[in-house]
Amino acid sequence: MSQIKFIFTGSPGAGKSTAIAAISEFPPVATDVFATDSLSGVKEKTTVAMDFGEITLENGQKVRLYGTPGQKRFRFMWEILVQGGLGLIILIDNRRPNPVADLELYLSNFETFIDETDAVIGITGTDVKDTPTIDDYYELLNKRNQMFPIFTIDARQKDDVLLLLNALMTCLEIPS
Amino acid sequence: MPHEFKLSSQQVSAKDLPVLKIILSLTKTNAVASWDYTDNAQVAAALMVDTDSDEGRSAFKKLINNDRKQALIAYGNPPEGLDAVNDIFVLPKPLRSKNIIPVLHQAAEWFINIQQESLIAKEPSKSTEEKTQNTLTKTGLRTQTIRRIINLLPNDQNKALHIVEKANNQLVVIDRWRNRYYVYSPINADISKLLLSDARNFFIEELERKQLNKEIEKLIPHELDITLWKAALSISDGQLFDGLLRTESFQLRRWPDLKRLGNDPLHMKLTAMLRRGGTIDYLADFLNAPIDEVIRFTNACYALGFLDHQHQPIAQATSAKKQLSNSKRGLLSRIRNRLGI
Amino acid sequence: MKFGKLGSLLGRKKNADISTASNEPQVVAPAVEAQKKPEPIKQTPTPPPIAEENETMQLDQDKPITDQSSLEATEQELSMEDDDDERIVVADFSKEQVALSEQRLMEFTRNCAGVYGAIISTVDGHSVAQALKRDIPANKISTMTSSLLALGESIARESEQRFCQFVILDNSNGRVVSLRINDILMLTCISTKDSNLGMLLSSGRSTADALSEILR
């Protein structure tokens, strides 16, 4: 039987590892190393292969939570990790220079996977930088003729991560 | 059979007129009300005047009188001192179907109400309520006994409004663009009741940006969307807001921020449904939800400016692209149970 | 000169200014790979921060670029290829250090039988310097091996083992071995089956140790 998994992707430093840690049953397996590029100004370490967390259902089934590396040079990992995924959680760091373009990058790169499943978008860092606004992100979605839930979240808060999963699962349950 | 209405215009430019006619032709498929263009203003149910020129403004002012039988639509900026409470409708430029369709619905309702009043005057023996019901049943349109302030706001998504009691008490400034409202007295900080009040008891005027900035200088801002959302949800009369029809198909242009507005499971499902669109009855039927709840949610989305009229409803239920298998549905349900969501 | 920009250039542009004898392994940068790289979004390239611009200027003065238009084209090409995230900013090595490192890589490929590629990269996947006898995509391999090494180290941790020494891919017609140089750098050795695995590991280890001294 194939794995049951949700995929967390999004811009470097947006909180993918943190979001997985917020709901995983064990401290996520991390593959983080020292960041040597401009990301090092934001955080010391970055994920280069995957984050991996897990939730066990009542019947013993495991739901895997995979986090992808954020940087686009790791596209090959994105392609490996999404295989068989239930849906995509995209986290975007609002503090970066062009977060709307970041979102567009992930929507484009995961297009096939999103078409087959669904996606939800969490915007982080809005407490530090409040632009672009949610309206700006929706403008991008409208241009792309797409409609996904977008929430501003704090990836450290379990409730916020659960809200994303709830919205994603609702989208999966409702015919589109 | 849809009810047929005619629209005439004055001062509308040669560039806009063909666009207007095309948009009107889109209403042909509407199950409730369809619109045609006419050059004969006398037979029109609504008259649209371009009010951005001196000639247009002056013509518009002349048309406003109590005996008129046509709904008046100000295309562009309405003449100073006139707004929705003067029983006129405002259509912002440029001409877009998403703007004009709700205005046409309102104009149709206004026109029917006027006809109804004239009918009542001619047949004093029947009760008003009975006649209203007859007309509404016949046309498929419905009316509201109270025109609430909150009903008037969706037409002004990016505008700032100043609401003053007729007794001349300044009450609130609403800045939709910034999602803020400002009250003059802290006692009135909760404007929920005000939003639900009959608009006829208030002056509602539009504020220019400069005026707005001056007006709010010393006032404390409050978040508008949560108040609007809650106020809209609190109306339990089972009536859709002005501009919305029960038989019409709607679509959401964005998700309400359910984290801030309250994480109601039904709202989450309705939101997901409205990504694709549907009529009130279809939504209620699909989710097995009380129709009043669906109406309240629809009103709330409309009040926040998130709702679009769906001009070409997609075939519902049959063309669903992603129908979930039962096993996957069961799996999601188990995940929900495990996560407590 | 800053190592960051040099690293970017070495990794992404042909090192035409580095002369090599005909029997020496060619130092080849994966320009082809960079050109092929799909750009899913079209956006106006944002100018790099001022500090980085200065670095570029210094770098370009060192390179034998003859006219201003070439210089501008180089800068533009760089910013088109990758966004600012992709520029190495942490390490700060001199040109001499990098040249010595490349020399060491070439010695390694010459002295260890079957080896046809050696790449120094950062542990987060940026190519820094390489000596390649075949036209292989050093950028891509740098990124992928950084994932692999990190996974290897994670697996070791989860298995209650410590200090992952090597990650070895043993394939039908060759081997790929990755190992750490230090906290931020790693070495990847690529060989045919002509190599002896023990020799490859031992020689790779000593090269990494030497590089660790050079790139202090």
XYZ file of C-alpha atoms in Angstrom:
733
model
C 0.000 0.000 0.000
C 1.284 3.456 -0.863
C 2.228 5.987 1.777
C -0.342 8.446 3.061
C 1.382 11.782 3.120
C 0.957 15.521 3.100
C 3.641 17.675 1.531
C 4.802 20.955 3.039
C 6.643 23.203 0.642
C 7.330 26.911 0.278
C 9.929 29.588 0.512
C 13.137 29.082 2.526
C 12.640 30.147 6.122
C 8.830 30.160 5.861
C 8.453 27.605 8.666
C 7.943 24.253 6.936
C 10.057 22.327 9.442
C 8.407 24.226 12.308
C 4.903 23.491 11.001
C 5.671 19.773 10.763
C 7.166 19.840 14.256
C 3.970 21.489 15.532
C 1.829 18.452 14.679
C 4.194 15.480 14.350
C 4.127 12.796 17.029
C 7.888 12.789 17.277
C 10.480 15.479 16.700
C 10.743 15.527 12.914
C 13.680 13.902 11.229
C 15.586 16.827 9.801
C 18.222 17.134 7.127
C 19.289 20.635 7.921
C 22.754 21.982 7.317
C 24.393 25.391 7.614
C 23.007 27.874 5.122
C 25.807 29.458 3.156
C 23.803 31.840 0.999
C 21.715 34.941 1.777
C 19.321 32.761 3.749
C 21.969 32.651 6.461
C 20.878 36.196 7.320
C 17.441 34.825 8.225
C 18.327 31.484 9.774
C 21.439 29.501 10.491
C 20.353 26.164 9.056
C 18.304 25.032 6.098
C 16.690 21.776 4.983
C 18.459 20.172 2.023
C 16.686 16.837 1.587
C 13.467 16.640 3.552
C 11.786 16.969 6.895
C 9.837 14.001 8.018
C 7.166 13.794 10.685
C 4.377 11.349 11.377
C 0.904 10.965 12.821
C -0.578 7.576 13.723
C -4.290 7.061 13.151
C -6.512 4.969 15.425
C -6.326 1.976 13.081
C -2.530 2.106 13.103
C -2.213 3.783 9.705
C 0.599 6.296 9.514
C 0.181 9.710 7.964
C 3.544 11.061 6.875
C 4.332 14.739 6.839
C 7.093 15.612 4.402
C 8.721 18.994 4.144
C 10.621 19.836 1.002
C 13.688 22.049 0.781
C 12.568 25.559 -0.129
C 15.210 26.595 -2.635
C 14.405 25.969 -6.260
C 17.745 24.264 -6.877
C 16.236 21.374 -4.896
C 13.460 20.901 -7.416
C 14.536 17.294 -7.889
C 13.593 16.613 -4.243
C 10.199 18.233 -4.746
C 9.462 15.820 -7.567
C 10.499 12.833 -5.487
C 8.619 13.866 -2.358
C 5.219 14.686 -3.880
C 4.749 11.243 -5.369
C 1.552 9.788 -3.920
C 0.871 12.820 -1.702
C -2.664 13.683 -0.573
C -2.263 17.429 -0.955
C 0.108 20.365 -0.750
C 0.620 22.932 1.998
C 2.507 25.949 0.646
C 4.090 28.263 3.200
C 5.260 31.680 2.048
C 7.484 33.976 4.079
C 6.095 37.506 3.768
C 9.423 38.997 4.838
C 11.207 37.974 1.661
C 11.772 40.478 -1.183
C 9.023 39.188 -3.478
C 6.724 36.747 -1.707
C 4.018 36.867 -4.393
C 6.583 35.733 -6.982
C 7.639 33.037 -4.502
C 4.072 31.748 -4.389
C 3.881 31.782 -8.163
C 7.060 29.715 -8.315
C 5.627 26.982 -6.087
C 2.222 27.019 -7.791
C 3.935 26.591 -11.157
C 6.420 23.974 -10.052
C 3.817 21.854 -8.280
C 1.139 22.487 -10.903
C 0.651 18.867 -11.923
C 0.501 17.673 -8.337
C -1.941 20.437 -7.362
C -4.131 19.624 -10.377
C -4.345 16.049 -9.212
C -4.887 16.901 -5.547
C -5.345 20.340 -3.977
C -3.437 23.027 -2.112
C -3.665 25.449 0.782
C -1.472 28.486 1.352
C -0.155 29.794 4.664
C 1.541 33.188 4.836
C 4.057 33.619 7.642
C 6.003 36.599 8.932
C 3.091 39.029 8.507
C 3.724 40.252 12.054
C 7.089 41.544 10.842
C 6.067 42.734 7.379
C 2.419 43.251 6.507
C 2.865 43.687 2.761
C 2.078 42.120 0.382
C -1.436 41.722 1.700
C -3.703 38.722 1.332
C -5.447 40.678 -1.442
C -2.171 40.744 -3.378
C -1.888 36.969 -3.133
C -5.493 36.528 -4.251
C -4.784 38.816 -7.195
C -2.136 36.340 -8.296
C -4.545 33.418 -7.866
C -7.245 35.258 -9.840
C -4.757 35.881 -12.634
C -3.981 32.189 -12.673
C -7.670 31.350 -12.497
C -7.086 29.409 -9.290
C -8.769 29.556 -5.909
C -6.994 28.153 -2.887
C -7.474 28.936 0.780
C -4.947 31.504 2.006
C -4.431 32.164 5.705
C -1.894 34.196 7.607
C -0.387 31.808 10.114
C 2.230 31.350 12.775
C 3.886 28.035 11.918
C 4.743 27.484 15.586
C 1.069 27.380 16.521
C -0.467 23.938 16.258
C -3.953 25.408 15.745
C -2.750 27.413 12.772
C -1.206 24.367 11.133
C -4.362 22.375 11.841
C -6.419 25.136 10.209
C -4.372 24.693 7.033
C -4.836 20.933 7.099
C -8.543 21.333 7.811
C -8.984 23.666 4.833
C -6.949 21.375 2.605
C -8.948 18.306 3.591
C -12.224 20.182 3.129
C -11.121 21.106 -0.385
C -10.267 17.464 -1.039
C -13.659 16.337 0.258
C -15.682 18.809 -1.795
C -15.897 18.241 -5.555
C -14.183 20.968 -7.524
C -39.932 32.282 -17.559
C -37.608 35.132 -16.671
C -39.078 38.527 -15.999
C -38.139 40.892 -18.797
C -36.919 44.421 -18.205
C -35.726 47.197 -20.446
C -32.947 49.668 -19.818
C -32.435 53.019 -21.494
C -29.553 55.442 -21.166
C -28.601 59.098 -21.380
C -25.207 60.684 -21.958
C -23.523 57.280 -22.117
C -20.588 57.483 -24.532
C -20.573 55.803 -27.929
C -17.720 53.666 -26.637
C -19.604 52.395 -23.592
C -22.980 51.875 -25.257
C -22.085 48.734 -27.269
C -20.412 47.266 -24.171
C -23.563 47.957 -22.181
C -25.680 46.204 -24.804
C -23.416 43.171 -24.786
C -23.552 42.938 -21.005
C -27.337 43.201 -21.096
C -27.464 40.386 -23.623
C -25.659 38.195 -21.065
C -28.724 38.350 -18.837
C -30.745 36.449 -21.468
C -29.776 33.180 -19.850
C -30.775 34.342 -16.382
C -33.652 32.296 -15.083
C -35.174 35.183 -13.140
C -34.638 38.507 -14.886
C -33.420 39.348 -18.356
C -32.619 42.808 -19.668
C -32.879 44.437 -23.076
C -31.718 47.799 -24.286
C -34.247 50.324 -25.541
C -33.977 53.845 -26.912
C -37.443 54.604 -25.605
C -36.967 55.797 -22.037
C -40.714 55.705 -21.407
C -40.922 51.911 -21.603
C -37.707 51.314 -19.654
C -37.639 49.875 -16.146
C -34.305 51.574 -15.513
C -32.532 54.595 -16.855
C -28.758 54.819 -16.761
C -27.157 58.266 -16.939
C -23.454 58.995 -17.256
C -23.065 61.447 -14.382
C -19.427 62.335 -14.958
C -20.308 65.249 -17.267
C -22.104 68.478 -16.338
C -24.889 67.636 -18.796
C -25.268 64.179 -17.310
C -25.361 65.440 -13.726
C -27.907 68.062 -14.554
C -30.092 65.559 -16.497
C -29.845 63.112 -13.608
C -30.948 65.658 -11.025
C -33.966 66.530 -13.156
C -34.983 62.882 -13.297
C -35.094 62.493 -9.514
C -38.637 63.021 -8.360
C -41.058 61.024 -6.311
C -43.349 60.142 -9.188
C -40.764 58.505 -11.403
C -41.507 54.992 -12.553
C -37.961 54.056 -13.527
C -35.004 53.026 -11.455
C -32.206 55.552 -11.849
C -28.635 54.408 -12.262
C -25.840 56.965 -11.935
C -22.961 55.730 -14.095
C -19.746 57.165 -12.672
C -19.647 59.520 -9.719
C -23.170 60.422 -8.626
C -24.028 64.134 -8.298
C -23.020 65.518 -4.922
C -25.436 64.850 -2.097
C -27.114 61.921 -3.838
C -26.549 58.315 -2.957
C -28.282 55.042 -2.317
C -30.621 56.398 0.328
C -32.070 58.730 -2.295
C -33.253 55.597 -4.043
C -30.757 55.810 -6.806
C -28.228 53.215 -7.837
C -24.587 53.877 -8.476
C -22.573 52.030 -11.087
C -18.839 52.714 -10.900
C -16.721 53.072 -14.038
C -15.425 51.292 -16.043
C -18.336 49.267 -17.342
C -17.895 45.721 -16.112
C -20.452 42.928 -15.969
C -19.476 42.090 -12.387
C -20.487 45.629 -11.379
C -23.573 46.087 -13.497
C -25.327 42.760 -12.823
C -25.910 43.437 -9.084
C -27.091 46.959 -9.912
C -29.535 45.558 -12.449
C -30.903 43.185 -9.816
C -31.436 46.062 -7.449
C -33.031 48.141 -10.177
C -35.366 45.253 -11.034
C -36.434 44.949 -7.422
C -36.957 48.677 -7.143
C -39.048 48.679 -10.315
C -41.216 45.818 -9.080
C -41.738 47.510 -5.742
C -42.842 50.683 -7.490
C -45.258 48.690 -9.635
C -46.514 46.946 -6.523
C -47.154 50.221 -4.747
C -49.097 51.493 -7.700
C -51.095 48.240 -7.740
C -51.897 48.623 -4.043
C -53.066 52.160 -4.654
C -55.444 50.879 -7.340
C -56.759 47.878 -5.326
C -57.196 49.076 -1.759
C -59.303 46.049 -0.808
C -56.432 43.526 -0.768
C -53.877 43.512 2.003
C -50.442 44.851 1.158
C -48.729 41.707 2.331
C -50.881 39.495 0.160
C -50.204 41.582 -2.938
C -46.509 41.732 -2.287
C -46.384 37.997 -1.957
C -48.337 37.587 -5.210
C -45.988 39.796 -7.152
C -42.884 38.241 -5.690
C -44.053 34.734 -6.363
C -44.825 35.678 -9.930
C -41.461 37.269 -10.610
C -39.185 35.154 -8.494
C -37.731 38.331 -7.035
C -38.050 39.202 -3.423
C -37.961 42.352 -1.472
C -36.909 43.452 1.967
C -39.059 45.439 4.267
C -36.023 47.121 5.787
C -33.162 48.387 3.718
C -30.338 47.984 6.176
C -27.129 49.950 6.156
C -25.196 46.708 5.760
C -27.211 46.033 2.580
C -25.848 49.197 1.024
C -22.186 48.595 1.773
C -21.325 45.898 -0.803
C -21.712 48.459 -3.594
C -18.898 50.499 -2.150
C -16.039 48.065 -1.757
C -13.261 50.607 -1.984
C -15.044 53.627 -0.683
C -15.114 55.516 2.558
C -18.519 56.361 3.938
C -19.648 58.771 6.568
C -22.791 57.774 8.421
C -24.696 60.471 10.230
C -27.944 60.070 12.106
C -30.770 62.174 10.718
C -30.792 63.959 14.069
C -27.357 65.115 12.921
C -25.281 63.002 15.293
C -22.076 61.949 13.627
C -21.783 58.238 14.204
C -19.208 56.382 12.208
C -16.742 56.566 9.351
C -16.360 53.377 7.382
C -13.232 52.870 5.312
C -13.760 49.708 3.326
C -10.459 49.968 1.535
C -8.485 49.862 4.772
C -10.957 47.508 6.444
C -11.468 49.960 9.302
C -14.249 51.868 10.955
C -13.968 54.838 13.285
C -16.566 55.990 15.778
C -16.965 59.487 17.137
C -18.011 58.304 20.550
C -16.559 55.277 22.343
C -20.088 54.416 23.456
C -20.872 53.574 19.829
C -17.783 51.384 19.346
C -19.949 48.359 18.591
C -21.620 49.249 15.312
C -23.353 45.887 14.793
C -26.772 47.326 15.611
C -26.144 50.380 13.480
C -25.250 48.180 10.507
C -28.583 46.417 10.864
C -30.582 49.646 11.145
C -32.925 50.986 8.502
C -30.799 53.117 6.176
C -33.613 55.619 5.756
C -32.935 57.002 9.219
C -29.387 57.990 8.337
C -27.458 60.140 5.951
C -24.795 58.127 4.234
C -22.289 60.142 2.299
C -19.170 59.200 0.466
C -15.892 60.678 1.669
C -12.981 61.701 -0.525
C -9.595 60.355 0.602
C -8.474 63.778 1.794
C -11.680 64.302 3.726
C -11.368 60.831 5.156
C -7.830 61.359 6.400
C -8.863 64.597 8.056
C -11.977 63.059 9.561
C -10.250 60.060 11.130
C -7.217 61.946 12.415
C -8.291 61.734 16.037
C -10.495 58.667 15.887
C -9.538 55.185 16.981
C -9.675 52.510 14.255
C -11.612 49.259 14.654
C -11.501 46.210 12.390
C -14.429 46.334 10.007
C -14.598 42.876 8.470
C -15.217 40.960 11.686
C -18.038 43.336 12.620
C -19.564 43.153 9.147
C -19.290 39.369 9.130
C -20.903 38.927 12.503
C -23.632 41.466 11.780
C -24.499 39.762 8.486
C -24.589 36.344 10.148
C -26.852 37.657 12.890
C -29.676 38.461 10.464
C -32.018 35.526 10.663
C -34.858 36.635 8.429
C -33.902 34.161 5.716
C -33.546 36.976 3.214
C -30.673 37.459 0.835
C -29.137 40.911 0.651
C -30.032 43.346 -2.109
C -28.379 42.276 -5.323
C -28.504 38.555 -4.545
C -31.127 36.170 -5.866
C -31.929 32.752 -4.546
C -31.985 31.223 -8.004
C -28.692 32.766 -8.976
C -25.378 30.929 -8.951
C -22.577 32.384 -6.839
C -18.855 31.901 -6.621
C -16.273 33.058 -4.077
C -13.381 35.160 -5.312
C -11.442 34.545 -2.094
C -11.678 32.623 1.162
C -13.026 34.422 4.177
C -10.318 34.468 6.835
C -12.014 31.834 8.963
C -9.172 31.969 11.453
C -10.265 35.468 12.441
C -13.928 35.283 11.528
C -14.644 32.066 13.408
C -13.837 28.546 12.325
C -17.315 27.138 11.690
C -17.111 23.711 9.968
C -20.131 24.501 7.785
C -18.561 27.766 6.682
C -15.395 25.914 5.717
C -17.423 23.475 3.609
C -19.523 26.222 2.033
C -16.366 28.109 1.168
C -14.888 25.043 -0.486
C -18.159 24.524 -2.388
C -18.232 28.119 -3.542
C -14.833 27.775 -5.171
C -16.700 26.047 -7.949
C -19.949 27.902 -7.447
C -23.591 27.031 -6.970
C -27.034 28.287 -6.089
C -28.244 28.573 -2.509
C -30.462 25.522 -2.938
C -27.692 23.452 -4.482
C -25.283 24.284 -1.655
C -27.862 23.492 1.016
C -28.840 20.283 -0.705
C -25.276 19.068 -1.302
C -24.162 19.720 2.264
C -27.490 18.810 3.785
C -27.398 22.170 5.546
C -30.294 24.421 6.664
C -31.065 26.884 3.888
C -31.120 29.810 6.324
C -27.535 29.023 7.340
C -26.478 29.047 3.704
C -28.245 32.371 3.169
C -26.575 33.901 6.202
C -23.167 32.731 5.069
C -23.808 34.020 1.543
C -24.892 37.407 2.915
C -21.783 37.569 5.094
C -19.479 36.798 2.142
C -21.327 39.401 0.082
C -20.988 42.007 2.828
C -17.232 41.446 2.812
C -17.117 41.739 -0.964
C -15.948 38.171 -1.540
C -18.914 36.969 -3.579
C -19.197 36.971 -7.367
C -22.249 36.335 -9.469
C -21.579 33.337 -11.623
C -22.817 34.216 -15.087
C -22.416 30.828 -16.638
C -23.139 28.298 -13.943
C -21.280 25.078 -14.545
C -23.303 21.894 -14.522
C -23.397 20.917 -10.897
C -22.733 17.538 -9.406
C -22.304 15.765 -12.735
C -19.129 17.465 -13.925
C -17.246 17.372 -10.641
C -13.638 16.852 -11.691
C -12.371 15.407 -8.488
C -14.869 13.116 -6.879
C -13.316 11.568 -3.833
C -13.436 7.814 -3.493
C -15.127 6.402 -0.412
C -11.867 4.963 0.869
C -10.155 8.352 0.655
C -13.141 10.038 2.284
C -12.867 7.521 5.141
C -9.163 8.170 5.424
C -9.648 11.943 5.649
C -12.299 11.400 8.268
C -9.875 9.287 10.333
C -7.200 11.967 9.998
C -9.711 14.568 11.157
C -10.619 12.440 14.176
C -6.986 11.961 15.059
C -6.176 15.669 14.774
C -9.399 16.772 16.412
C -10.538 18.942 13.487
C 38.245 38.987 -3.543
C 35.185 37.431 -2.036
C 34.719 33.753 -2.334
C 30.951 34.132 -2.731
C 30.937 35.635 -6.185
C 33.831 33.565 -7.299
C 32.012 30.475 -6.178
C 29.009 31.512 -8.205
C 31.105 32.201 -11.243
C 33.127 29.051 -10.977
C 30.019 27.054 -10.629
C 28.003 28.676 -13.338
C 30.307 30.016 -16.017
C 33.015 28.597 -18.165
C 36.377 29.142 -16.517
C 38.041 30.194 -19.691
C 40.800 32.025 -17.871
C 42.114 28.943 -16.133
C 44.777 27.456 -18.362
C 45.238 23.721 -18.305
C 47.688 21.433 -20.037
C 46.166 19.119 -22.582
C 46.765 16.040 -20.442
C 45.281 17.751 -17.374
C 41.659 17.187 -16.505
C 39.576 19.983 -17.914
C 38.045 22.279 -15.363
C 34.583 22.445 -16.816
C 31.667 24.394 -15.452
C 28.122 23.269 -16.206
C 27.192 26.191 -18.402
C 24.906 23.943 -20.418
C 22.989 22.988 -17.336
C 22.584 26.582 -16.314
C 21.194 27.471 -19.721
C 18.783 24.565 -19.720
C 17.470 25.361 -16.293
C 13.762 26.098 -16.659
C 12.566 29.405 -15.278
C 8.931 28.899 -14.351
C 8.271 32.539 -13.648
C 9.180 35.504 -15.733
C 10.088 38.386 -13.541
C 12.275 41.403 -13.844
C 15.598 40.498 -12.312
C 16.102 42.467 -9.167
C 19.433 44.215 -8.804
C 21.699 42.563 -6.266
C 22.364 44.385 -3.004
C 24.994 47.118 -3.202
C 27.596 45.125 -1.285
C 27.214 42.273 -3.732
C 27.478 44.607 -6.684
C 30.828 45.757 -5.375
C 31.927 42.192 -5.054
C 30.971 41.548 -8.636
C 32.973 44.515 -9.763
C 36.045 43.294 -7.930
C 35.619 39.878 -9.363
C 35.192 41.111 -12.862
C 38.302 43.218 -12.592
C 40.168 40.033 -11.860
C 38.716 38.285 -14.847
C 40.032 38.974 -18.316
C 36.882 40.703 -19.464
C 37.825 43.326 -21.974
C 34.904 45.671 -22.296
C 32.147 47.110 -20.184
C 29.363 45.467 -22.165
C 30.758 42.001 -21.413
C 30.884 42.941 -17.778
C 27.276 44.058 -17.784
C 26.227 40.979 -19.696
C 27.957 38.786 -17.131
C 26.215 40.540 -14.286
C 22.878 40.317 -16.009
C 23.354 36.668 -16.818
C 24.161 35.933 -13.214
C 21.091 37.661 -11.905
C 18.912 36.000 -14.543
C 20.173 32.570 -13.696
C 19.512 32.596 -10.015
C 17.970 34.837 -7.470
C 19.978 36.360 -4.675
C 19.242 33.407 -2.428
C 21.524 31.317 -4.546
C 24.649 33.383 -3.923
C 27.101 32.100 -1.366
C 27.645 34.742 1.264
C 28.918 32.906 4.319
C 32.349 31.716 3.188
C 35.025 34.240 2.423
C 38.073 32.707 0.767
C 40.794 34.309 -1.268
C 41.386 33.644 -4.940
C 44.613 31.889 -3.976
C 42.803 29.520 -1.643
C 40.356 28.582 -4.352
C 43.110 28.146 -6.958
C 45.032 25.894 -4.563
C 41.893 23.873 -3.944
C 41.364 23.361 -7.632
C 44.963 22.301 -8.012
C 44.411 19.741 -5.262
C 41.280 18.465 -7.001
C 43.199 18.044 -10.241
C 45.938 16.117 -8.467
C 43.297 13.863 -6.985
C 41.670 13.130 -10.351
C 45.119 12.507 -11.870
C 46.447 10.266 -9.127
C 43.427 8.161 -8.264
C 42.639 5.642 -10.984
C 39.189 5.884 -12.570
C 38.271 9.204 -11.023
C 36.771 11.526 -13.631
C 35.267 14.195 -11.429
C 35.801 15.935 -8.109
C 33.527 18.681 -6.867
C 33.753 20.959 -3.853
C 30.347 22.263 -2.846
C 28.650 23.778 0.152
C 26.598 21.505 2.358
C 23.481 23.369 1.232
C 24.129 22.560 -2.385
C 26.118 25.323 -4.037
C 28.905 24.308 -6.370
C 32.201 25.963 -5.436
C 34.989 24.436 -7.516
C 35.469 21.334 -9.539
C 37.836 19.327 -11.712
C 35.972 17.325 -14.310
C 37.237 15.093 -17.103
C 33.716 14.673 -18.470
C 30.962 17.165 -19.170
C 28.752 16.471 -16.183
C 26.421 18.953 -14.460
C 28.425 19.976 -11.386
C 25.705 22.339 -10.142
C 23.049 19.681 -10.183
C 25.330 17.088 -8.639
C 26.342 19.550 -5.922
C 22.720 20.083 -4.936
C 21.778 16.423 -5.089
C 24.793 15.213 -3.156
C 24.120 17.809 -0.451
C 20.686 16.203 0.006
C 22.236 12.759 -0.028
C 24.920 13.574 2.516
C 22.359 15.206 4.802
C 20.095 12.172 4.465
C 23.033 9.858 5.182
C 23.862 11.800 8.311
C 20.198 11.747 9.388
C 19.961 8.017 8.842
C 23.125 7.559 10.889
C 21.638 9.636 13.719
C 18.340 7.721 13.625
C 20.313 4.450 13.686
C 22.122 5.681 16.766
C 25.385 5.886 14.859
C 27.659 8.866 14.735
C 29.864 10.750 12.282
C 28.816 9.656 8.839
C 32.184 9.302 7.081
C 31.115 8.694 3.503
C 27.970 8.373 1.481
C 28.732 5.857 -1.226
C 26.742 5.147 -4.359
C 27.999 1.935 -5.909
C 26.613 1.720 -9.430
C 27.010 -0.782 -12.284
C 29.594 1.297 -14.070
C 30.916 3.634 -11.455
C 30.877 5.118 -7.998
C 29.945 8.411 -6.410
C 31.372 9.136 -2.973
C 30.489 12.187 -0.893
C 32.174 13.251 2.297
C 32.456 16.318 4.438
C 35.394 18.706 4.269
C 34.182 20.781 7.214
C 30.975 22.273 8.630
C 30.044 24.050 5.441
C 31.892 22.290 2.644
C 31.786 18.807 1.175
C 33.645 16.875 -1.490
C 32.131 14.588 -4.086
C 34.331 12.109 -5.976
C 33.036 10.490 -9.147
C 34.807 7.474 -10.616
C 34.464 4.569 -13.007
C 34.632 0.956 -11.787
C 38.332 1.050 -12.583
C 38.848 2.561 -9.186
C 39.446 0.538 -6.098
C 36.817 1.516 -3.525
C 39.290 1.433 -0.662
C 41.683 3.641 -2.598
C 38.913 5.996 -3.578
C 37.758 6.399 0.021
C 41.238 6.803 1.399
C 42.383 9.185 -1.317
C 39.092 11.109 -1.054
C 39.547 11.418 2.697
C 43.076 12.735 2.410
C 42.017 15.196 -0.315
C 39.193 16.420 1.896
C 41.623 16.845 4.799
C 44.017 18.777 2.585
C 41.177 20.949 1.321
C 40.090 21.552 4.882
C 43.557 22.992 5.552
C 43.501 25.110 2.402
C 39.969 26.405 2.921
C 40.274 27.269 6.579
